[in-house]
């Protein structure tokens, strides 16, 4: 892509782990509008999965993914093999100390180090002007912004709003794990977020009281189990006790064995 850069073309980059859905193709379309050429990576990154996580059963669909990339006007698809991407001597990890803590970072130790390591390596290979990430992974977006800021990377990071099913479920590759009953139960994530937003709109400012509203909603669904429910500064992700500025509600909930995340701006 260096030749394209030299010709003055603006390179957009969308890193993914494949099994692409409308959330990913939306990122590609937004990238296509902002850039002259779009590159996509498809790589199920082993370094961001914990030992007990779903790396081996993570869904894959190479042919479908390539077709979706073509339809979305993507010029280059990079699909490395793990052994070539991380050769035996590979030993460097990138760690964003503070923003990686809490939320998904607490539940998945080492996860964000795996994300920042792969994303920095992909940035170096793709050399994009602009990279596109979904806001559904809100903490991931904040962690990558922090890495780009701290390491002075010459890349614009653009967050793209979450794409949802008509009934409000955020699109995720992991939704494929849900049985039809669990698919129905999964709507509790959206309801819990809406309950927090409504609570704030009615004047409640205590973070504890607001998160209790979500917990009560989730407790009403037998197959749902809270991993975390938090409210945080929408820019820094610092946890809030009082909701008195731009605030994001974030949650992770197990529906059966499947862990789903979602978030919503509540103030
Ligand atoms: O969001 C994802 O799919 C992954 O975390 C990413 C950014 C592609 C890194 O592997």
mmCIF file of N, CA and C and ligand atoms in Angstrom, residues 15-17 45 48 115 118-119 133 137 140, ligand 1:
data_model
loop_
_atom_site.group_PDB
_atom_site.id
_atom_site.type_symbol
_atom_site.label_atom_id
_atom_site.label_comp_id
_atom_site.label_asym_id
_atom_site.label_seq_id
_atom_site.Cartn_x
_atom_site.Cartn_y
_atom_site.Cartn_z
ATOM 1 N N UNK A 15 -9.745 -3.351 10.817
ATOM 2 C CA UNK A 15 -9.308 -4.645 11.341
ATOM 3 C C UNK A 15 -10.510 -5.441 11.842
ATOM 4 N N UNK A 16 -10.562 -6.734 11.525
ATOM 5 C CA UNK A 16 -11.676 -7.570 11.994
ATOM 6 C C UNK A 16 -11.150 -8.959 12.367
ATOM 7 N N UNK A 17 -12.032 -9.717 13.008
ATOM 8 C CA UNK A 17 -11.714 -11.135 13.256
ATOM 9 C C UNK A 17 -12.599 -12.012 12.375
ATOM 10 N N UNK A 45 -7.337 -13.335 16.389
ATOM 11 C CA UNK A 45 -6.069 -13.084 17.078
ATOM 12 C C UNK A 45 -5.942 -13.906 18.361
ATOM 13 N N UNK A 48 -5.605 -12.348 22.073
ATOM 14 C CA UNK A 48 -6.618 -11.631 22.847
ATOM 15 C C UNK A 48 -7.649 -12.582 23.472
ATOM 16 N N UNK A 115 -5.142 -7.175 22.105
ATOM 17 C CA UNK A 115 -5.763 -6.311 21.084
ATOM 18 C C UNK A 115 -4.773 -5.240 20.625
ATOM 19 N N UNK A 118 -1.901 -6.710 18.472
ATOM 20 C CA UNK A 118 -2.254 -7.058 17.092
ATOM 21 C C UNK A 118 -2.571 -5.797 16.279
ATOM 22 N N UNK A 119 -3.256 -4.848 16.911
ATOM 23 C CA UNK A 119 -3.668 -3.660 16.140
ATOM 24 C C UNK A 119 -2.444 -2.823 15.762
ATOM 25 N N UNK A 133 -13.312 1.613 13.850
ATOM 26 C CA UNK A 133 -13.675 0.626 14.878
ATOM 27 C C UNK A 133 -15.116 0.878 15.312
ATOM 28 N N UNK A 137 -17.680 -2.045 20.879
ATOM 29 C CA UNK A 137 -16.537 -2.379 21.744
ATOM 30 C C UNK A 137 -15.972 -1.059 22.263
ATOM 31 N N UNK A 140 -12.557 -1.041 23.972
ATOM 32 C CA UNK A 140 -11.520 -1.311 22.970
ATOM 33 C C UNK A 140 -11.196 -0.040 22.183
HETATM 34 O O1 LIG B 1 -12.821 -5.930 17.429
HETATM 35 C C1 LIG B 1 -12.226 -6.902 16.928
HETATM 36 O O2 LIG B 1 -12.765 -7.631 16.084
HETATM 37 C C2 LIG B 1 -10.806 -7.220 17.368
HETATM 38 O O3 LIG B 1 -10.633 -6.974 18.719
HETATM 39 C C3 LIG B 1 -9.742 -6.488 16.534
HETATM 40 C C4 LIG B 1 -9.813 -4.997 16.704
HETATM 41 C C5 LIG B 1 -9.902 -6.861 15.071
HETATM 42 C C6 LIG B 1 -8.341 -6.941 16.979
HETATM 43 O O4 LIG B 1 -8.174 -8.311 16.827
#
